[in-house]
Amino acid sequence: MAPYYHIFESMQNTKIVQLFSSLSKVERNRLERFAHSPYHNTHRDVQELLAYLSKTDAPTLKDAHAFVFPNQAYNNAKLRNTQSYLLKLMEKFLTYEALEQDEQAMQLLLLPLYRQRGIDKGFQSAVRNTSRLLERQPYRSIQYHYQTFCLQEEQFLYAEDGKRLEDKNIQEVLDTLDIYYASNKLRYCVVALSHQNVYNVAYNLGAIETLLTEIKTREWLSVPSVAAYYHSYKILTYTHSEEDYPTLKKLFIELWQFFQPAELKELYTIAINFFIRQLNKGKTDSLQELFSLYQSGLEHGVFMVDGELSRFTYKNIASVAIKCAAYEWVAHFVAHYATQLPLQHRETYQQYCQAKLYYSIQDYKNAMYCLQTLSSTDREEVMDGKGMLVKIYYVLQEYNALDSLLSSFKIYIKRDRYMSTYLKKSYLSFVHYVQRLQQHNPYDRQERQQLLNDVQSEAQLPERQWMLQQLRG
């Protein structure tokens, strides 16, 4: 028997409750019917445990046992056994649901079943159905090439089992396997390179150079998935040529419909990160290309996940568009896409982006109102918002407000225990130099030049260009 205290233990962190909680209302109703089918389940206690999970938001072992086994002494092993049966049943249900929604996968599973039973007509019918489904589906993604290879492989095994040597499709098996391998190998090489650019880690990419040569030799660049990951790989390496990004961009424009949403988002992310790195290297002409990518991605719904736009993507798009001085476009974007942000972030992120837009067009009154009423808990937004207010107060010569803000800003920076040392040093440096900027004598050329030199040479200084602009008039 379990210890007395154990029976009050919450089930909230168990696999069975976490899996059940992830189900939609429709899925829960279907699971209930599934559990009451004698073909799938013959255990009444499993049905009762499922009913218990359906009626409570805070399940415990004690209450579960009382519901499933009324008027019986607590038996931990018995309840655990029932939980195990229900978990397996739920996993089986989800497998059935996934298969039911993927007709191509179902047809591919039928092929070996007919082949192994020697039912020729059934096998040929499944081949035709699978071929028809593959051709009708719009995507030509890596998954499509894998399923095409599986179809060719099953036809080869069927011919081999029946000793039909003349019907063997060996070349088709090799060709489809090559395309699938090339696409998938390139994809994971791209993933590895992207990971290397963020973390201090190096990966052995194997025979990638041989594959790149083979792709050009055998003219596989006509295959959308191969071409997309080939050019993505090239722009992520120092070997990329000038035509690689334009070619990738052309693929986005002309062939986007051939890629599944997750795959297309991955490709866009690779290209976006490429231009961000270019900008960090001082290549300012990359800004317009980055903006164009964001516009194209929005047009094709690339950045939407379950009908929502990430608040970070929303903010990044607005920031890039503002830097491109596309103010009318930004105004429409901020208002229109705010409705597609997660509800809990909608008001603050719209207000923050609106403040950036107002600041950029020098509508300081409305910018101040947005910033002073901003109730964000996002550190980056708070820091950037305070930075904008500092600049506004300085430009408007609101020196009392500026002094007060700089003092509170410094306290905020020092008190934030979770802010990185680098970020603290950078923003404390910003506060320090704004104070020097405010206090220096603009008519003292020597003092002014010394401050200008210090601003230029300071290693970590946000808003350096703005300060230089103030000093140079």
Coordinates of C-alpha atoms in Angstrom, one line a residue:
M1 CA 0.0 0.0 0.0
A2 CA 1.2 3.5 -0.8
P3 CA 2.2 5.9 2.0
Y4 CA -0.7 7.9 3.4
Y5 CA 0.7 11.2 2.1
H6 CA 1.2 9.7 -1.4
I7 CA -2.5 9.2 -2.1
F8 CA -3.0 13.0 -2.1
E9 CA -0.3 13.5 -4.7
S10 CA -1.4 15.6 -7.7
M11 CA -1.5 13.9 -11.1
Q12 CA -0.9 17.2 -12.9
N13 CA 2.7 16.3 -14.0
T14 CA 2.0 12.7 -15.0
K15 CA 2.3 11.8 -18.7
I16 CA -1.3 10.7 -18.9
V17 CA -2.7 14.1 -17.6
Q18 CA -0.3 16.2 -19.7
L19 CA -1.3 14.2 -22.8
F20 CA -5.0 14.4 -22.0
S21 CA -4.7 18.2 -21.3
S22 CA -3.2 18.7 -24.8
L23 CA -6.4 17.3 -26.5
S24 CA -9.0 19.6 -27.9
K25 CA -12.7 19.3 -27.0
V26 CA -13.4 17.5 -30.3
E27 CA -10.4 15.1 -29.7
R28 CA -11.7 14.3 -26.2
N29 CA -15.1 13.4 -27.5
R30 CA -13.6 11.1 -30.2
L31 CA -11.3 9.6 -27.6
E32 CA -14.3 8.8 -25.4
R33 CA -16.0 6.9 -28.3
F34 CA -12.7 5.2 -29.1
A35 CA -12.4 4.0 -25.4
H36 CA -15.9 2.6 -25.5
S37 CA -15.3 0.5 -28.6
P38 CA -14.8 -3.1 -27.5
Y39 CA -12.4 -3.6 -30.4
H40 CA -10.0 -1.1 -28.9
N41 CA -10.7 -1.4 -25.2
T42 CA -12.4 -4.0 -23.0
H43 CA -11.4 -2.5 -19.6
R44 CA -14.2 -0.7 -17.8
D45 CA -11.8 0.8 -15.3
V46 CA -9.9 2.5 -18.2
Q47 CA -13.2 4.1 -19.3
E48 CA -13.9 5.3 -15.7
L49 CA -10.4 6.8 -15.4
L50 CA -11.0 8.7 -18.7
A51 CA -14.3 9.9 -17.4
Y52 CA -12.6 11.2 -14.2
L53 CA -10.0 13.1 -16.1
S54 CA -12.8 14.7 -18.2
K55 CA -14.6 16.0 -15.2
T56 CA -11.8 17.6 -13.1
D57 CA -9.0 20.2 -13.7
A58 CA -7.0 19.1 -10.6
P59 CA -6.8 15.3 -10.5
T60 CA -5.2 13.5 -7.6
L61 CA -4.5 9.8 -7.0
K62 CA -6.9 9.6 -4.1
D63 CA -9.8 11.1 -6.0
A64 CA -9.0 9.1 -9.1
H65 CA -9.0 5.8 -7.2
A66 CA -12.3 6.7 -5.4
F67 CA -13.9 7.5 -8.8
V68 CA -12.6 4.4 -10.6
F69 CA -12.8 1.9 -7.7
P70 CA -15.6 3.1 -5.4
N71 CA -15.8 1.6 -1.9
Q72 CA -12.4 -0.1 -2.3
A73 CA -9.3 0.5 -0.2
Y74 CA -6.6 2.5 -2.0
N75 CA -4.5 0.2 -4.1
N76 CA -1.6 2.1 -5.8
A77 CA -0.5 -0.8 -8.0
K78 CA -4.0 -1.2 -9.3
L79 CA -4.5 2.4 -10.1
R80 CA -1.0 2.6 -11.8
N81 CA -2.0 -0.3 -13.9
T82 CA -5.2 1.4 -15.1
Q83 CA -3.2 4.6 -15.8
S84 CA -0.8 2.5 -17.9
Y85 CA -3.6 1.0 -20.0
L86 CA -5.3 4.4 -20.5
L87 CA -2.0 6.0 -21.6
K88 CA -1.4 3.2 -24.2
L89 CA -5.0 3.6 -25.4
M90 CA -4.6 7.4 -25.8
E91 CA -1.3 6.9 -27.8
K92 CA -3.1 4.3 -30.0
F93 CA -6.0 6.8 -30.5
L94 CA -3.6 9.6 -31.6
T95 CA -1.8 7.3 -34.0
Y96 CA -5.2 6.3 -35.6
E97 CA -6.2 10.0 -35.8
A98 CA -2.9 11.0 -37.5
L99 CA -3.2 8.1 -39.9
E100 CA -6.8 8.9 -40.7
Q101 CA -5.8 12.5 -41.6
D102 CA -3.0 11.4 -43.9
E103 CA -4.4 9.4 -46.8
Q104 CA -1.0 9.1 -48.5
A105 CA 0.6 7.5 -45.5
M106 CA -2.4 5.1 -45.2
Q107 CA -2.0 4.0 -48.9
L108 CA 1.7 3.5 -48.4
L109 CA 1.0 1.2 -45.4
L110 CA -1.4 -0.8 -47.6
L111 CA 1.3 -1.6 -50.1
P112 CA 3.4 -4.0 -48.0
L113 CA 0.2 -5.5 -46.6
Y114 CA -1.1 -6.4 -50.1
R115 CA 2.4 -7.4 -51.2
Q116 CA 3.1 -9.8 -48.3
R117 CA -0.3 -11.4 -48.8
G118 CA 0.4 -11.9 -52.5
I119 CA -2.8 -10.0 -53.6
D120 CA -1.8 -8.6 -56.9
K121 CA -4.9 -6.6 -57.8
G122 CA -5.0 -5.0 -54.3
F123 CA -1.3 -4.1 -54.6
Q124 CA -1.7 -2.5 -58.1
S125 CA -4.8 -0.6 -57.0
A126 CA -2.8 0.7 -54.0
V127 CA 0.0 1.7 -56.3
R128 CA -2.4 3.7 -58.5
N129 CA -4.1 5.4 -55.6
T130 CA -0.7 6.3 -54.0
S131 CA 0.6 7.7 -57.3
R132 CA -2.6 9.7 -57.8
L133 CA -2.5 11.2 -54.3
L134 CA 1.2 12.1 -54.6
E135 CA 0.7 13.9 -57.9
R136 CA -2.5 15.7 -56.8
Q137 CA -1.0 17.1 -53.6
P138 CA 0.4 20.6 -54.1
Y139 CA 3.7 20.2 -52.1
R140 CA 7.0 19.1 -53.5
S141 CA 8.7 19.0 -50.1
I142 CA 11.2 16.6 -48.6
Q143 CA 8.2 14.5 -47.3
Y144 CA 6.9 14.2 -50.9
H145 CA 10.3 12.9 -52.1
Y146 CA 10.5 10.4 -49.2
Q147 CA 7.0 9.1 -50.0
T148 CA 7.9 8.9 -53.7
F149 CA 10.9 6.8 -52.8
C150 CA 8.8 4.5 -50.6
L151 CA 6.4 3.9 -53.5
Q152 CA 9.2 3.0 -55.8
E153 CA 10.8 0.8 -53.2
E154 CA 7.6 -1.1 -52.7
Q155 CA 7.2 -1.7 -56.4
F156 CA 10.7 -3.0 -56.5
L157 CA 10.1 -5.4 -53.6
Y158 CA 6.8 -6.5 -55.3
A159 CA 8.7 -7.4 -58.5
E160 CA 11.4 -9.1 -56.5
D161 CA 8.9 -11.2 -54.5
G162 CA 7.2 -12.3 -57.7
K163 CA 10.4 -13.1 -59.5
R164 CA 9.5 -10.5 -62.1
L165 CA 13.0 -9.6 -62.9
E166 CA 12.1 -7.6 -66.0
D167 CA 9.7 -5.4 -64.0
K168 CA 12.3 -4.2 -61.5
N169 CA 12.5 -0.4 -61.3
I170 CA 16.0 -0.2 -59.9
Q171 CA 16.8 3.1 -61.7
E172 CA 13.6 4.8 -60.3
V173 CA 14.5 3.6 -56.8
L174 CA 18.0 5.0 -57.1
D175 CA 16.8 8.3 -58.6
T176 CA 14.1 9.0 -56.0
L177 CA 16.4 8.0 -53.2
D178 CA 19.0 10.4 -54.5
I179 CA 16.6 13.3 -54.5
Y180 CA 15.3 12.5 -51.1
Y181 CA 18.8 12.1 -49.7
A182 CA 20.1 15.3 -51.3
S183 CA 17.2 17.4 -50.0
N184 CA 17.3 16.0 -46.5
K185 CA 21.1 16.1 -46.2
L186 CA 21.2 19.7 -47.3
R187 CA 18.4 20.6 -44.9
Y188 CA 20.3 19.2 -41.9
C189 CA 23.5 20.8 -43.0
V190 CA 21.7 24.2 -43.1
V191 CA 20.2 23.5 -39.7
A192 CA 23.7 22.7 -38.4
L193 CA 25.2 25.9 -39.9
S194 CA 22.4 28.0 -38.4
H195 CA 23.0 26.4 -35.0
Q196 CA 26.7 27.1 -35.3
N197 CA 26.0 30.8 -35.9
V198 CA 24.3 31.0 -32.5
Y199 CA 26.1 28.5 -30.3
N200 CA 29.8 27.8 -29.9
V201 CA 29.6 24.3 -31.5
A202 CA 31.0 22.8 -34.7
Y203 CA 29.5 19.9 -36.7
N204 CA 31.1 17.5 -39.1
L205 CA 29.0 17.9 -42.3
G206 CA 30.4 14.8 -43.9
A207 CA 30.6 14.6 -47.7
I208 CA 28.7 17.8 -48.3
E209 CA 31.2 19.2 -50.9
T210 CA 30.8 16.0 -53.0
L211 CA 27.0 16.4 -52.8
L212 CA 27.2 20.0 -53.9
T213 CA 29.2 19.0 -57.0
E214 CA 26.8 16.1 -57.7
I215 CA 23.8 18.4 -57.5
K216 CA 25.2 20.7 -60.2
T217 CA 26.5 17.8 -62.4
R218 CA 23.2 16.0 -62.4
E219 CA 21.1 19.2 -62.7
W220 CA 19.1 18.6 -59.5
L221 CA 18.7 22.3 -59.0
S222 CA 15.4 22.0 -61.1
V223 CA 14.0 20.2 -58.0
P224 CA 12.5 23.0 -55.7
S225 CA 13.5 21.4 -52.4
V226 CA 17.0 20.6 -53.5
A227 CA 17.4 24.2 -55.0
A228 CA 16.0 25.9 -51.9
Y229 CA 18.3 24.1 -49.4
Y230 CA 21.3 24.3 -51.8
H231 CA 21.2 28.1 -52.1
S232 CA 20.4 28.3 -48.4
Y233 CA 23.5 26.4 -47.6
K234 CA 25.5 28.6 -49.9
I235 CA 24.4 31.8 -48.3
L236 CA 25.3 30.5 -44.9
T237 CA 28.9 29.7 -46.0
Y238 CA 31.8 31.8 -47.1
T239 CA 31.6 30.0 -50.5
H240 CA 28.3 31.7 -51.5
S241 CA 28.3 33.5 -54.8
E242 CA 26.4 36.7 -55.7
E243 CA 23.6 34.9 -57.5
D244 CA 22.7 32.6 -54.6
Y245 CA 20.4 34.9 -52.7
P246 CA 18.6 36.3 -55.8
T247 CA 18.0 32.7 -56.8
L248 CA 16.7 31.8 -53.4
K249 CA 14.4 34.9 -53.4
K250 CA 13.1 33.9 -56.9
L251 CA 12.3 30.5 -55.5
F252 CA 10.3 32.1 -52.7
I253 CA 8.4 34.3 -55.2
E254 CA 7.7 31.6 -57.8
L255 CA 7.7 28.3 -56.0
W256 CA 6.5 29.0 -52.5
Q257 CA 3.3 26.9 -53.0
F258 CA 5.5 23.8 -53.4
F259 CA 6.7 23.9 -49.8
Q260 CA 4.8 23.0 -46.6
P261 CA 4.2 25.9 -44.2
A262 CA 6.8 24.7 -41.6
E263 CA 9.4 24.1 -44.4
L264 CA 8.8 27.5 -46.0
K265 CA 9.0 29.3 -42.6
E266 CA 12.4 27.5 -42.0
L267 CA 13.7 28.8 -45.4
Y268 CA 12.5 32.3 -44.7
T269 CA 14.1 32.3 -41.3
I270 CA 17.5 31.2 -42.8
A271 CA 17.3 34.1 -45.3
I272 CA 16.2 36.6 -42.7
N273 CA 19.1 35.6 -40.3
F274 CA 21.5 35.9 -43.3
F275 CA 20.5 39.6 -43.9
I276 CA 20.6 40.4 -40.1
R277 CA 24.2 39.2 -40.1
Q278 CA 24.9 41.3 -43.2
L279 CA 23.5 44.3 -41.4
N280 CA 25.6 43.6 -38.4
K281 CA 28.6 43.7 -40.7
G282 CA 27.7 47.2 -41.8
K283 CA 26.1 46.3 -45.1
T284 CA 23.2 48.7 -45.0
D285 CA 21.8 47.8 -48.4
S286 CA 20.7 44.5 -46.8
L287 CA 18.0 46.4 -44.9
Q288 CA 15.7 46.8 -47.9
E289 CA 16.1 43.1 -48.8
L290 CA 15.2 42.1 -45.2
F291 CA 12.1 44.3 -45.4
S292 CA 11.1 42.7 -48.7
L293 CA 11.5 39.3 -47.2
Y294 CA 9.2 40.2 -44.3
Q295 CA 6.6 41.6 -46.7
S296 CA 6.7 38.4 -48.9
G297 CA 6.5 36.2 -45.8
L298 CA 3.4 38.1 -44.5
E299 CA 1.8 37.7 -48.0
H300 CA 2.2 34.0 -47.9
G301 CA 1.3 33.6 -44.2
V302 CA 4.7 32.2 -43.4
F303 CA 4.9 33.7 -39.9
M304 CA 1.5 32.7 -38.7
V305 CA 1.3 29.8 -36.2
D306 CA -2.2 28.5 -35.3
G307 CA -3.6 31.8 -36.6
E308 CA -1.4 34.0 -34.5
L309 CA 1.7 36.1 -35.2
S310 CA 4.5 36.0 -32.7
R311 CA 4.9 39.2 -30.8
F312 CA 8.7 39.1 -31.5
T313 CA 8.1 38.8 -35.3
Y314 CA 5.6 41.6 -35.1
K315 CA 8.1 43.9 -33.4
N316 CA 10.9 42.9 -35.7
I317 CA 8.9 43.6 -38.8
A318 CA 7.8 47.0 -37.6
S319 CA 11.3 48.0 -36.6
V320 CA 12.8 47.0 -40.0
A321 CA 10.0 48.8 -41.9
I322 CA 10.5 52.0 -39.8
K323 CA 14.2 51.9 -40.6
C324 CA 13.3 51.7 -44.3
A325 CA 11.1 54.8 -43.7
A326 CA 8.0 52.9 -45.0
Y327 CA 5.8 54.9 -42.5
E328 CA 2.4 54.4 -44.2
W329 CA 3.0 50.7 -44.5
V330 CA 4.1 50.5 -40.9
A331 CA 0.9 52.3 -39.7
H332 CA -1.3 49.8 -41.6
F333 CA 0.8 46.8 -40.4
V334 CA 0.8 47.8 -36.7
A335 CA -3.0 48.3 -36.7
H336 CA -3.9 45.3 -38.9
Y337 CA -1.7 42.6 -37.4
A338 CA -2.2 43.6 -33.8
T339 CA -5.5 41.7 -33.9
Q340 CA -3.4 38.6 -34.7
L341 CA -1.1 38.8 -31.8
P342 CA -1.6 36.6 -28.7
L343 CA -4.3 38.4 -26.6
Q344 CA -2.1 38.8 -23.5
H345 CA 0.5 40.7 -25.6
R346 CA -1.7 42.6 -28.0
E347 CA -2.1 46.0 -26.3
T348 CA 1.5 46.4 -25.1
Y349 CA 3.2 45.4 -28.3
Q350 CA 0.9 47.5 -30.5
Q351 CA 1.5 50.5 -28.2
Y352 CA 5.2 50.0 -28.3
C353 CA 5.4 49.7 -32.1
Q354 CA 3.1 52.7 -32.4
A355 CA 5.4 54.7 -30.1
K356 CA 8.4 53.8 -32.4
L357 CA 6.5 54.9 -35.4
Y358 CA 5.5 58.2 -33.8
Y359 CA 9.1 58.8 -32.7
S360 CA 10.4 58.1 -36.2
I361 CA 8.1 60.7 -37.8
Q362 CA 8.9 63.2 -35.0
D363 CA 5.4 63.2 -33.6
Y364 CA 6.9 63.4 -30.1
K365 CA 3.7 64.3 -28.3
N366 CA 2.0 61.0 -29.3
A367 CA 5.2 59.1 -28.9
M368 CA 5.5 60.4 -25.3
Y369 CA 1.9 59.4 -24.5
C370 CA 2.4 55.9 -25.7
L371 CA 5.7 55.4 -23.9
Q372 CA 4.6 57.0 -20.6
T373 CA 1.5 54.7 -20.5
L374 CA 3.3 51.6 -21.7
S375 CA 2.8 48.8 -19.1
S376 CA 5.2 46.2 -20.7
T377 CA 7.2 43.7 -18.7
D378 CA 9.4 42.9 -21.6
R379 CA 12.9 44.1 -20.7
E380 CA 13.9 45.0 -24.2
E381 CA 10.7 47.1 -24.7
V382 CA 11.2 48.8 -21.3
M383 CA 14.9 49.7 -22.0
D384 CA 14.2 50.8 -25.6
G385 CA 11.1 52.8 -24.5
K386 CA 13.1 54.6 -21.8
G387 CA 15.8 55.3 -24.4
M388 CA 13.3 56.9 -26.7
L389 CA 11.9 59.0 -23.9
V390 CA 15.4 60.2 -23.0
K391 CA 16.0 61.3 -26.6
I392 CA 12.6 63.0 -26.8
Y393 CA 13.2 64.9 -23.6
Y394 CA 16.6 66.0 -24.8
V395 CA 15.4 67.2 -28.2
L396 CA 12.5 69.0 -26.7
Q397 CA 14.8 70.5 -24.0
E398 CA 12.6 69.1 -21.2
Y399 CA 15.7 69.0 -18.9
N400 CA 13.9 68.5 -15.6
A401 CA 12.0 65.5 -17.0
L402 CA 15.2 64.3 -18.5
D403 CA 17.1 64.5 -15.2
S404 CA 14.4 62.6 -13.4
L405 CA 14.2 59.9 -16.1
L406 CA 18.0 59.4 -16.2
S407 CA 18.1 59.0 -12.4
S408 CA 15.2 56.4 -12.4
F409 CA 16.7 54.7 -15.5
K410 CA 20.0 54.2 -13.7
I411 CA 18.3 52.8 -10.6
Y412 CA 16.2 50.4 -12.8
I413 CA 19.4 49.1 -14.6
K414 CA 21.3 48.6 -11.3
R415 CA 18.4 46.8 -9.6
D416 CA 17.6 44.4 -12.4
R417 CA 19.3 41.1 -11.1
Y418 CA 18.5 39.3 -14.3
M419 CA 20.0 41.7 -16.8
S420 CA 23.3 40.6 -18.3
T421 CA 26.5 42.4 -17.3
Y422 CA 27.0 43.4 -21.0
L423 CA 23.6 45.0 -21.2
K424 CA 24.0 46.8 -17.8
K425 CA 27.3 48.2 -18.9
S426 CA 25.9 49.4 -22.2
Y427 CA 22.9 51.2 -20.8
L428 CA 24.8 52.7 -17.9
S429 CA 27.2 54.0 -20.5
F430 CA 24.2 55.5 -22.4
V431 CA 22.9 57.2 -19.3
H432 CA 26.4 58.6 -18.5
Y433 CA 27.0 60.0 -21.9
V434 CA 23.5 61.6 -22.2
Q435 CA 24.2 63.3 -18.9
R436 CA 27.6 64.6 -20.3
L437 CA 25.8 65.7 -23.4
Q438 CA 23.2 67.6 -21.4
Q439 CA 25.8 69.2 -19.2
H440 CA 28.6 70.1 -21.6
N441 CA 29.1 73.7 -22.8
P442 CA 28.2 73.7 -26.6
Y443 CA 30.3 76.8 -27.1
D444 CA 33.4 75.3 -25.7
R445 CA 34.9 73.7 -28.8
Q446 CA 37.6 71.8 -26.9
E447 CA 35.1 70.3 -24.5
R448 CA 32.7 69.5 -27.3
Q449 CA 35.5 67.8 -29.3
Q450 CA 36.6 65.7 -26.3
L451 CA 33.0 64.5 -25.8
L452 CA 32.7 63.6 -29.5
N453 CA 36.0 61.6 -29.3
D454 CA 34.8 59.8 -26.2
V455 CA 31.5 58.9 -27.8
Q456 CA 33.2 57.6 -30.9
S457 CA 35.8 55.5 -28.9
E458 CA 33.4 54.0 -26.2
A459 CA 33.3 50.3 -26.8
Q460 CA 29.7 49.6 -25.6
L461 CA 27.3 52.5 -26.4
P462 CA 23.7 52.2 -27.5
E463 CA 22.5 55.2 -29.7
R464 CA 26.0 56.2 -30.6
Q465 CA 24.9 57.7 -34.0
W466 CA 22.2 59.7 -32.3
M467 CA 24.7 61.2 -29.9
L468 CA 27.1 62.1 -32.6
Q469 CA 24.3 63.7 -34.5
Q470 CA 23.5 65.9 -31.5
L471 CA 27.1 66.9 -31.1
R472 CA 27.7 67.7 -34.7
G473 CA 24.5 69.7 -35.0

